[in-house]
Amino acid sequence: AAVGVCQYFDKKITKVFPTLGWEQEYFLVDSALYLARPDLVLAGRTLFGHASAKDQQLEDHYFGTIPPRVLAFMQEFEYEAHRLGIPVKTRHNEVAPNQFECAPVFEEVNLSIDHNQLMMHLIDKVAQRHHFTVLLHEKPYSGVNGSGKHNNWSLATNTRENLLSPGKTPEENLRFLSFLVTILKAVHEHADLIRAIIASPGNDHRLGANEAPPAIISVFIGARLTQMLDAIEKADRHVMVRPGSESDLLKNLPKIPEILLDNTDRNRTSPFAFTGNKFEFRAVGSSQTCAPPMIVLNLIVADQLRRFKAEVDELMAQKISKNGALLRVIKKYIRDSKKIRFEGNNYSDDWVKEAERRGLSNLKTTPDALKAYLSKKTVGLFERNGVLTHRELEARHEIRLENYTKKIQIESRVLGDLAGNHVIPVAIRYQNALIENVKGLKQVLDLKTYGKLSQNQMEMITEISEHVDKIKSFVNEMVEARKVANQIPGAEEKAFAYCNHVLPYFDRIRYHADKLELLVDDELWPLPKYRELLFTR
């Protein structure tokens, strides 16, 4: 599909292939602490845990040196990666404490995906030798940054050119613009499918959580490119069809090589950002394989490239010059995809309101997002390109729904176990100690002094009782909601039941358990706390 468009500009281009450079974020935790947290072991994330007094507020971990123990692990991991042919190049701290990132040199997309699969196995294997456990969950800790897997995607040719690199001549820039606006149009047309392909229980926690792109799919291209597209959009339509005039328009296009100096500012809040010579798909989750996002991205762009060529050829058949036809279609695509472009802060509440005004989807949960798998638009896209049949899409839709349901079910069971067998017994034990202490005070103090000095302890006893009662009540209600959900036969209906009626209890139970963590004697509390998990050196 891409070769057909490239042939307008360079007949030597006979092959185009996608490239991928992934960035893998992950957390490290001491293996002994990991094994003392049943939620981390069974669910991959902490279901309880009050925020540490200090976490990432100062961003000192991000800008600090890599701890020696971690550096030793990284060096061995990189050595083992190179032995397997994985060209890992980048290593650094990330924003949250004990969060890190690695990235290789970009490669052909299939090879890059294989290397990422190998890397996810290898990194955990090497970490164990250093008494670390790697957490690839998108949100292992509440209240601090989650982890993504940024997919840096571009298109390369057999002539060793990057089709997403701006050129040095108007003709080269016209080719660049042809591919740029086609990608924008493709993302605009299939935004819901893009959201669906990155949907997972873990990513639902991460997307929109103050450090990750929201569930709203948008594209950032930077101020320079925005100015250029706006100028083309505003150009007189008749200028583009008058014989010879398109050459003048080409000469007047703003120069774009300057963006290679990263004038895009790499908008880190955007789920899909142009970063100089590639697009960075930032919304992919850290535990996810790169394959599904790349399948969808390659497919929607290929499909749109075919449409682009068909539209240009139709205009050329009407005796419009090649450049004139290209510019007319480019202008049309700029106009059609304008609402998907956003240059501001994707984390802001204002963007959520603006996106709604523009008519963009905000699919916050996996069951909602996965509906796009079976939409008429998606089925037509996959079938006309010979990638997947309707039946194969149905199978993937059902499998992913079942996977979602089972993960929430597992977390629910772990949550109930921790609440009933860890948190509540310890809280009651500490409460009994307070009660005994209050009884002792009554025996040794006069009534007036006793009333004054026992007041705070009496309030603590009451507060513990209230939290224990709430936890027990919510756990019982959650179990009943789970029983009802389990009786539902359909995969989609069951997933929505778990999403809407079981999952909401997680935060309610957690709130009271985390309050107890602040009240109960630290020596009695059964689970390693965030200050221990996040600051292992």
Coordinates of C-alpha atoms in Angstrom, one line a residue:
A1 CA 0.0 0.0 0.0
A2 CA 2.8 2.4 0.9
V3 CA 4.8 1.6 -2.3
G4 CA 1.9 2.7 -4.4
V5 CA 2.1 6.2 -2.9
C6 CA 5.9 6.3 -2.9
Q7 CA 5.8 5.7 -6.6
Y8 CA 4.4 9.2 -7.1
F9 CA 7.8 10.5 -5.9
D10 CA 10.5 7.9 -6.5
K11 CA 10.3 4.9 -8.8
K12 CA 13.2 3.3 -7.1
I13 CA 11.1 2.6 -4.0
T14 CA 9.9 -1.0 -4.4
K15 CA 9.4 -2.0 -0.8
V16 CA 8.2 -0.3 2.4
F17 CA 8.4 -1.9 5.9
P18 CA 7.4 -0.6 9.3
T19 CA 9.9 -0.1 12.0
L20 CA 9.5 -0.2 15.8
G21 CA 11.5 0.9 18.7
W22 CA 9.8 0.1 22.0
E23 CA 10.5 1.6 25.4
Q24 CA 9.8 -0.8 28.3
E25 CA 9.0 0.7 31.7
Y26 CA 9.0 -1.6 34.8
F27 CA 9.2 -1.6 38.5
L28 CA 11.7 -3.5 40.7
V29 CA 10.9 -4.8 44.1
D30 CA 12.9 -6.8 46.5
S31 CA 11.9 -10.5 46.1
A32 CA 11.5 -11.0 49.8
L33 CA 9.0 -8.1 50.1
Y34 CA 7.3 -9.3 46.9
L35 CA 6.7 -12.7 48.3
A36 CA 5.2 -11.1 51.5
R37 CA 2.5 -9.4 49.4
P38 CA -0.1 -12.0 48.2
D39 CA -1.7 -9.3 46.0
L40 CA 1.6 -8.7 44.1
V41 CA 2.2 -12.4 43.7
L42 CA -1.3 -13.3 42.5
A43 CA -2.6 -10.1 40.9
G44 CA 0.6 -8.3 39.9
R45 CA -0.5 -5.1 41.7
T46 CA -1.1 -4.0 45.3
L47 CA -4.8 -4.1 46.2
F48 CA -4.1 -2.4 49.6
G49 CA -1.5 0.1 50.7
H50 CA -1.6 3.7 52.0
A51 CA 0.6 6.2 50.2
S52 CA 4.1 6.7 51.5
A53 CA 4.8 10.1 53.1
K54 CA 7.4 10.5 50.3
D55 CA 7.0 8.9 46.9
Q56 CA 7.6 10.8 43.6
Q57 CA 6.8 14.4 44.7
L58 CA 10.4 15.6 44.4
E59 CA 11.1 13.7 41.2
D60 CA 14.5 13.0 42.7
H61 CA 14.5 9.4 41.6
Y62 CA 14.0 10.4 38.0
F63 CA 16.9 12.8 38.0
G64 CA 19.1 10.8 40.3
T65 CA 21.8 8.2 39.6
I66 CA 20.9 4.5 39.2
P67 CA 21.3 2.7 42.5
P68 CA 24.4 0.4 42.5
R69 CA 22.4 -2.8 43.1
V70 CA 20.0 -1.9 40.2
L71 CA 22.9 -1.0 37.9
A72 CA 24.5 -4.4 38.5
F73 CA 21.2 -6.0 37.5
M74 CA 20.9 -3.8 34.4
Q75 CA 24.4 -4.5 33.2
E76 CA 23.9 -8.3 33.4
F77 CA 20.5 -8.0 31.7
E78 CA 22.0 -6.0 28.9
Y79 CA 24.8 -8.5 28.5
E80 CA 22.3 -11.4 28.3
A81 CA 20.1 -9.4 25.9
H82 CA 22.9 -8.8 23.5
R83 CA 23.8 -12.4 23.5
L84 CA 20.3 -13.0 22.2
G85 CA 20.6 -10.3 19.6
I86 CA 18.4 -7.8 21.4
P87 CA 20.1 -4.4 20.8
V88 CA 19.2 -2.8 24.1
K89 CA 20.8 0.7 24.3
T90 CA 19.0 2.9 26.8
R91 CA 18.7 2.5 30.5
H92 CA 17.5 5.1 33.0
N93 CA 15.4 5.8 36.1
E94 CA 11.7 6.7 35.6
V95 CA 9.6 9.1 37.7
A96 CA 8.3 6.8 40.4
P97 CA 10.6 5.3 43.0
N98 CA 12.0 1.9 41.9
Q99 CA 10.7 2.5 38.4
F100 CA 13.1 2.1 35.4
E101 CA 13.1 1.9 31.7
C102 CA 15.1 0.2 28.9
A103 CA 14.9 0.6 25.1
P104 CA 16.6 -0.9 22.1
V105 CA 17.7 0.5 18.8
F106 CA 14.7 0.4 16.4
E107 CA 14.3 -2.6 14.1
E108 CA 11.9 -4.1 11.6
V109 CA 8.6 -4.5 13.4
N110 CA 8.3 -8.3 13.5
L111 CA 11.9 -8.7 14.8
S112 CA 11.4 -5.9 17.3
I113 CA 8.2 -7.6 18.7
D114 CA 10.0 -10.9 19.0
H115 CA 12.8 -9.2 20.9
N116 CA 10.4 -7.5 23.2
Q117 CA 8.7 -10.9 24.0
L118 CA 12.1 -12.3 24.7
M119 CA 13.1 -9.3 26.8
M120 CA 10.1 -9.6 29.1
H121 CA 11.1 -13.1 30.0
L122 CA 14.8 -12.4 30.2
I123 CA 14.5 -9.3 32.4
D124 CA 12.6 -11.2 35.1
K125 CA 15.0 -14.2 34.9
V126 CA 18.1 -11.9 35.4
A127 CA 16.4 -9.9 38.1
Q128 CA 15.9 -13.0 40.2
R129 CA 19.7 -13.5 40.3
H130 CA 19.9 -10.1 42.0
H131 CA 17.0 -10.9 44.4
F132 CA 14.6 -8.5 42.5
T133 CA 11.2 -9.2 41.1
V134 CA 10.2 -7.3 38.0
L135 CA 6.7 -5.8 38.0
L136 CA 5.3 -5.3 34.4
H137 CA 1.8 -4.4 35.6
E138 CA 0.6 -1.1 34.3
K139 CA -0.3 0.2 37.8
P140 CA 1.3 -1.9 40.5
Y141 CA 1.1 1.0 43.1
S142 CA -1.8 3.4 43.6
G143 CA -1.0 7.1 43.6
V144 CA 2.4 6.9 41.7
N145 CA 3.2 6.6 38.0
G146 CA 2.2 3.5 36.2
S147 CA 4.2 1.8 33.4
G148 CA 3.8 2.0 29.7
K149 CA 5.4 0.5 26.7
H150 CA 5.9 3.3 24.2
N151 CA 5.8 2.0 20.6
N152 CA 7.9 4.3 18.4
W153 CA 6.7 3.5 14.9
S154 CA 7.8 4.6 11.5
L155 CA 8.0 3.5 7.8
A156 CA 11.3 2.7 6.0
T157 CA 12.0 2.0 2.4
N158 CA 14.4 -0.2 0.4
T159 CA 16.3 3.0 -0.5
R160 CA 17.1 3.5 3.2
E161 CA 14.7 6.4 3.7
N162 CA 12.4 7.2 6.6
L163 CA 9.0 8.2 5.1
L164 CA 8.2 10.2 8.3
S165 CA 11.3 12.3 8.0
P166 CA 10.6 15.8 6.5
G167 CA 12.5 16.4 3.3
K168 CA 14.8 19.2 2.1
T169 CA 12.9 20.0 -1.0
P170 CA 9.2 20.9 -1.6
E171 CA 8.8 17.6 -3.5
E172 CA 10.2 15.6 -0.6
N173 CA 8.0 17.5 1.8
L174 CA 4.9 16.7 -0.3
R175 CA 5.7 13.0 0.1
F176 CA 6.1 13.5 3.9
L177 CA 2.8 15.3 4.1
S178 CA 1.1 12.6 2.1
F179 CA 2.0 10.0 4.6
L180 CA 1.5 12.3 7.6
V181 CA -2.1 13.2 6.8
T182 CA -2.9 9.7 5.8
I183 CA -1.8 8.5 9.2
L184 CA -3.9 11.3 10.9
K185 CA -6.9 10.3 8.8
A186 CA -6.4 6.6 9.7
V187 CA -6.2 7.3 13.4
H188 CA -9.3 9.6 13.2
E189 CA -11.3 6.9 11.4
H190 CA -10.4 4.1 13.7
A191 CA -9.8 5.7 17.1
D192 CA -12.1 3.3 18.9
L193 CA -10.3 0.3 17.5
I194 CA -7.0 1.8 18.6
R195 CA -8.4 2.2 22.1
A196 CA -9.7 -1.4 22.1
I197 CA -6.3 -2.8 21.1
I198 CA -4.7 -1.4 24.2
A199 CA -7.5 -2.2 26.6
S200 CA -6.8 -4.4 29.6
P201 CA -7.6 -4.4 33.4
G202 CA -4.1 -3.0 34.1
N203 CA -4.2 -0.3 31.5
D204 CA -7.7 0.8 32.7
H205 CA -6.0 1.8 36.0
R206 CA -3.2 3.6 34.2
L207 CA -4.9 5.5 31.4
G208 CA -5.8 9.0 32.6
A209 CA -4.2 8.5 36.0
N210 CA -2.3 11.8 35.9
E211 CA 0.8 10.4 34.3
A212 CA -0.5 8.5 31.3
P213 CA -2.6 9.5 28.3
P214 CA -6.4 9.4 28.8
A215 CA -8.7 6.9 27.2
I216 CA -9.4 9.5 24.6
I217 CA -7.4 8.9 21.5
S218 CA -5.8 12.0 20.0
V219 CA -2.7 12.9 18.0
F220 CA -0.1 15.5 18.7
I221 CA 2.0 16.8 15.8
G222 CA 3.6 20.0 17.2
A223 CA 3.3 23.7 16.5
R224 CA 5.3 23.8 13.3
L225 CA 3.4 21.0 11.6
T226 CA 0.1 22.4 12.8
Q227 CA 0.9 25.8 11.3
M228 CA 1.7 24.1 8.0
L229 CA -1.5 22.0 7.9
D230 CA -3.5 25.0 8.8
A231 CA -1.9 27.0 5.9
I232 CA -2.7 24.2 3.4
E233 CA -6.3 23.9 4.7
K234 CA -6.9 27.6 4.3
A235 CA -5.4 27.7 0.7
D236 CA -7.8 28.6 -2.0
R237 CA -9.2 25.4 -3.5
H238 CA -9.0 26.9 -7.0
V239 CA -5.3 27.6 -6.6
M240 CA -4.8 23.9 -6.4
V241 CA -6.4 23.1 -9.7
R242 CA -5.2 25.9 -11.9
P243 CA -2.5 24.5 -14.3
G244 CA 1.0 25.2 -13.0
S245 CA -0.2 26.9 -9.8
E246 CA 0.5 23.9 -7.6
S247 CA 4.2 24.4 -8.2
D248 CA 3.9 27.9 -6.7
L249 CA 2.0 26.5 -3.7
L250 CA 4.7 23.9 -3.2
K251 CA 7.4 26.5 -3.1
N252 CA 5.4 28.5 -0.5
L253 CA 5.0 25.6 1.9
P254 CA 6.8 26.3 5.1
K255 CA 10.1 24.5 5.5
I256 CA 9.8 21.6 8.0
P257 CA 13.3 20.2 8.6
E258 CA 13.5 22.3 11.7
I259 CA 11.2 19.9 13.6
L260 CA 14.1 17.4 13.6
L261 CA 15.5 19.6 16.4
D262 CA 12.6 18.3 18.4
N263 CA 10.5 21.4 18.2
T264 CA 7.5 19.1 18.7
D265 CA 8.5 19.2 22.4
R266 CA 7.5 15.5 22.5
N267 CA 4.1 16.1 24.1
R268 CA 4.3 13.5 26.9
T269 CA 0.6 13.7 27.6
S270 CA -0.5 12.6 24.2
P271 CA -1.4 9.0 23.5
F272 CA -0.1 9.2 19.9
A273 CA 2.6 11.9 19.3
F274 CA 4.7 12.8 16.3
T275 CA 8.3 13.1 17.6
G276 CA 10.4 14.3 14.7
N277 CA 10.6 11.3 12.4
K278 CA 8.2 8.8 13.9
F279 CA 5.0 8.4 15.9
E280 CA 5.2 7.5 19.5
F281 CA 2.2 5.3 20.5
R282 CA 2.4 6.1 24.2
A283 CA -0.8 4.5 25.4
V284 CA 0.3 0.8 25.1
G285 CA 0.5 -0.9 28.4
S286 CA 3.8 -2.2 29.9
S287 CA 2.6 -5.9 30.2
Q288 CA 1.2 -6.0 26.7
T289 CA 2.9 -7.5 23.7
C290 CA 3.5 -5.0 20.9
A291 CA 2.0 -7.2 18.3
P292 CA -1.7 -6.2 18.6
P293 CA -1.1 -2.5 18.5
M294 CA 1.3 -2.9 15.6
I295 CA -1.2 -5.1 13.7
V296 CA -3.9 -2.4 14.0
L297 CA -1.6 0.5 13.3
N298 CA -0.1 -1.1 10.2
L299 CA -3.5 -2.2 9.0
I300 CA -5.4 1.1 9.4
V301 CA -2.5 3.0 7.7
A302 CA -2.3 0.5 4.8
D303 CA -6.0 0.7 4.3
Q304 CA -6.0 4.5 4.3
L305 CA -3.0 4.6 2.0
R306 CA -4.9 2.6 -0.6
R307 CA -7.8 5.0 -0.3
F308 CA -5.4 8.0 -0.6
K309 CA -4.0 6.6 -3.8
A310 CA -7.4 5.8 -5.3
E311 CA -8.5 9.4 -4.6
V312 CA -5.4 10.9 -6.1
D313 CA -5.6 8.7 -9.2
E314 CA -9.2 9.6 -9.7
L315 CA -8.3 13.3 -9.7
M316 CA -5.4 12.7 -12.1
A317 CA -7.8 10.9 -14.4
Q318 CA -9.7 14.2 -14.6
K319 CA -6.6 15.9 -16.1
I320 CA -5.5 17.4 -12.8
S321 CA -1.7 17.4 -12.4
K322 CA -0.1 14.9 -9.9
N323 CA 1.0 17.6 -7.4
G324 CA -2.4 19.3 -7.7
A325 CA -4.2 16.1 -7.0
L326 CA -2.0 15.2 -4.1
L327 CA -2.5 18.6 -2.5
R328 CA -6.3 18.5 -2.9
V329 CA -6.5 15.1 -1.2
I330 CA -4.0 16.3 1.5
K331 CA -6.2 19.3 2.1
K332 CA -9.3 17.1 2.4
Y333 CA -7.6 14.7 4.9
I334 CA -6.4 17.7 7.0
R335 CA -9.9 19.0 7.2
D336 CA -11.4 15.5 7.9
S337 CA -9.0 14.6 10.7
K338 CA -8.8 18.0 12.4
K339 CA -10.7 17.1 15.5
I340 CA -8.4 14.2 16.4
R341 CA -5.4 16.7 16.6
F342 CA -4.7 18.2 20.0
E343 CA -1.7 20.1 21.1
G344 CA -2.5 20.8 24.7
N345 CA -2.4 18.9 28.0
N346 CA -4.2 15.6 27.6
Y347 CA -4.2 15.1 31.4
S348 CA -6.5 18.2 32.0
D349 CA -10.2 18.1 32.7
D350 CA -10.6 20.8 30.1
W351 CA -9.5 18.3 27.4
V352 CA -12.1 15.8 28.5
K353 CA -14.8 18.4 28.0
E354 CA -13.3 19.6 24.7
A355 CA -13.0 16.1 23.4
E356 CA -16.7 15.5 24.2
R357 CA -17.5 18.7 22.4
R358 CA -15.6 17.4 19.4
G359 CA -17.4 14.1 19.5
L360 CA -14.4 12.0 20.4
S361 CA -14.9 8.7 22.3
N362 CA -13.8 8.4 26.0
L363 CA -14.0 4.6 26.5
K364 CA -12.8 4.3 30.1
T365 CA -13.2 0.5 30.7
T366 CA -12.1 -2.6 28.8
P367 CA -15.6 -4.0 28.2
D368 CA -16.7 -0.7 26.7
A369 CA -13.6 -0.4 24.5
L370 CA -13.7 -4.0 23.2
K371 CA -17.0 -3.4 21.5
A372 CA -15.0 -1.8 18.7
Y373 CA -13.8 -5.3 17.7
L374 CA -17.2 -6.2 16.3
S375 CA -18.2 -2.8 14.8
K376 CA -19.2 -2.8 11.2
K377 CA -16.3 -0.5 10.5
T378 CA -13.7 -2.8 12.1
V379 CA -15.0 -6.0 10.5
G380 CA -15.0 -4.3 7.1
L381 CA -11.4 -3.1 7.7
F382 CA -10.0 -6.5 8.6
E383 CA -11.9 -8.5 6.0
R384 CA -11.3 -6.3 2.9
N385 CA -7.6 -6.4 3.7
G386 CA -7.5 -10.1 4.3
V387 CA -6.2 -9.9 7.9
L388 CA -8.9 -11.4 10.0
T389 CA -12.4 -12.7 9.3
H390 CA -15.5 -11.7 11.2
R391 CA -15.4 -15.0 13.1
E392 CA -11.8 -14.6 14.1
L393 CA -12.6 -11.1 15.4
E394 CA -15.5 -12.6 17.4
A395 CA -13.1 -15.1 18.9
R396 CA -10.6 -12.5 19.9
H397 CA -13.4 -10.3 21.4
E398 CA -14.7 -13.2 23.5
I399 CA -11.2 -14.3 24.6
R400 CA -10.3 -10.8 25.8
L401 CA -13.6 -10.4 27.6
E402 CA -13.1 -13.7 29.4
N403 CA -9.5 -12.7 30.3
Y404 CA -10.8 -9.4 31.7
T405 CA -13.5 -11.2 33.8
K406 CA -11.1 -13.7 35.2
K407 CA -8.5 -11.1 36.2
I408 CA -11.1 -9.0 38.0
Q409 CA -12.4 -12.3 39.6
I410 CA -8.9 -13.2 40.8
E411 CA -8.3 -9.7 42.2
S412 CA -11.7 -9.9 44.0
R413 CA -10.9 -13.2 45.6
V414 CA -7.4 -12.0 46.7
L415 CA -9.0 -8.8 48.1
G416 CA -11.5 -10.8 50.1
D417 CA -8.8 -13.0 51.4
L418 CA -6.5 -10.2 52.5
A419 CA -9.3 -8.3 54.1
G420 CA -10.7 -11.2 56.0
N421 CA -7.5 -13.1 56.9
H422 CA -4.9 -10.4 57.2
V423 CA -6.3 -6.9 57.8
I424 CA -9.3 -7.5 60.0
P425 CA -7.7 -10.0 62.4
V426 CA -4.7 -7.7 62.9
A427 CA -6.9 -4.7 63.4
I428 CA -9.0 -6.5 66.0
R429 CA -5.9 -7.7 67.8
Y430 CA -4.6 -4.2 68.1
Q431 CA -8.0 -3.0 69.1
N432 CA -8.1 -5.6 71.9
A433 CA -4.7 -4.3 73.1
L434 CA -6.1 -0.8 73.2
I435 CA -9.2 -2.0 75.1
E436 CA -7.0 -3.8 77.7
N437 CA -4.9 -0.6 78.1
V438 CA -8.1 1.5 78.7
K439 CA -9.3 -1.0 81.3
G440 CA -5.9 -0.8 83.0
L441 CA -6.0 3.0 83.0
K442 CA -9.4 2.9 84.7
Q443 CA -8.0 0.8 87.5
V444 CA -5.1 3.1 88.3
L445 CA -6.4 6.6 87.6
D446 CA -9.1 8.7 89.2
L447 CA -12.3 9.1 87.2
K448 CA -11.5 12.7 86.0
T449 CA -8.0 11.9 84.8
Y450 CA -9.1 8.6 83.3
G451 CA -11.9 10.4 81.3
K452 CA -9.4 12.9 80.0
L453 CA -6.5 10.5 79.1
S454 CA -8.5 7.7 77.7
Q455 CA -10.5 9.8 75.2
N456 CA -8.1 9.5 72.3
Q457 CA -7.8 5.7 72.8
M458 CA -11.5 5.3 73.0
E459 CA -11.9 7.2 69.7
M460 CA -9.3 4.9 68.1
I461 CA -11.2 1.9 69.3
T462 CA -14.4 3.2 67.8
E463 CA -12.6 4.2 64.6
I464 CA -11.1 0.7 64.2
S465 CA -14.6 -0.8 64.7
E466 CA -16.1 1.4 62.1
H467 CA -13.5 0.5 59.5
V468 CA -13.6 -3.2 60.3
D469 CA -17.4 -3.1 60.0
K470 CA -17.3 -1.3 56.6
I471 CA -14.7 -3.7 55.3
K472 CA -16.6 -6.8 56.3
S473 CA -19.9 -5.4 54.9
F474 CA -18.3 -4.4 51.6
V475 CA -16.5 -7.7 51.2
N476 CA -19.8 -9.6 51.8
E477 CA -21.6 -7.4 49.2
M478 CA -18.7 -7.9 46.7
V479 CA -18.9 -11.7 47.1
E480 CA -22.7 -11.6 46.5
A481 CA -22.2 -9.4 43.4
R482 CA -19.6 -11.8 42.2
K483 CA -22.0 -14.8 42.6
V484 CA -24.6 -13.0 40.6
A485 CA -22.1 -12.2 37.9
N486 CA -20.8 -15.8 37.7
Q487 CA -24.4 -16.9 36.8
I488 CA -24.4 -14.8 33.7
P489 CA -23.8 -17.0 30.6
G490 CA -22.7 -14.4 28.0
A491 CA -19.0 -13.3 28.0
E492 CA -19.8 -9.6 27.3
E493 CA -22.6 -9.4 29.9
K494 CA -20.5 -11.1 32.5
A495 CA -17.5 -8.8 31.8
F496 CA -19.8 -5.8 32.2
A497 CA -21.3 -7.2 35.5
Y498 CA -17.8 -7.6 36.9
C499 CA -16.8 -4.1 35.7
N500 CA -19.9 -2.3 36.9
H501 CA -20.9 -4.3 40.0
V502 CA -17.8 -6.1 41.4
L503 CA -14.9 -3.7 40.6
P504 CA -16.4 -0.7 42.3
Y505 CA -16.1 -2.4 45.7
F506 CA -12.3 -2.5 45.4
D507 CA -11.8 1.1 46.1
R508 CA -14.4 1.1 48.9
I509 CA -12.7 -1.8 50.7
R510 CA -9.3 -0.3 50.1
Y511 CA -10.2 3.0 51.5
H512 CA -11.0 1.5 54.9
A513 CA -8.1 -1.0 54.9
D514 CA -5.6 1.9 54.2
K515 CA -7.1 3.9 57.0
L516 CA -6.5 0.9 59.3
E517 CA -2.9 0.8 58.1
L518 CA -2.4 4.2 59.6
L519 CA -4.0 3.2 62.9
V520 CA -2.6 -0.2 63.6
D521 CA 0.8 -0.8 65.3
D522 CA 3.4 -1.1 62.6
E523 CA 4.9 -4.2 64.2
L524 CA 1.5 -6.0 63.7
W525 CA 0.7 -4.9 60.2
P526 CA 1.0 -8.0 58.0
L527 CA 1.8 -6.5 54.6
P528 CA 5.0 -4.6 53.6
K529 CA 4.1 -1.0 53.2
Y530 CA 4.7 1.4 50.3
R531 CA 7.6 3.0 51.9
E532 CA 9.3 -0.4 52.0
L533 CA 8.3 -1.6 48.6
L534 CA 9.2 1.7 46.8
F535 CA 12.5 2.5 48.4
T536 CA 14.4 -0.8 48.2
R537 CA 18.0 -0.2 47.5

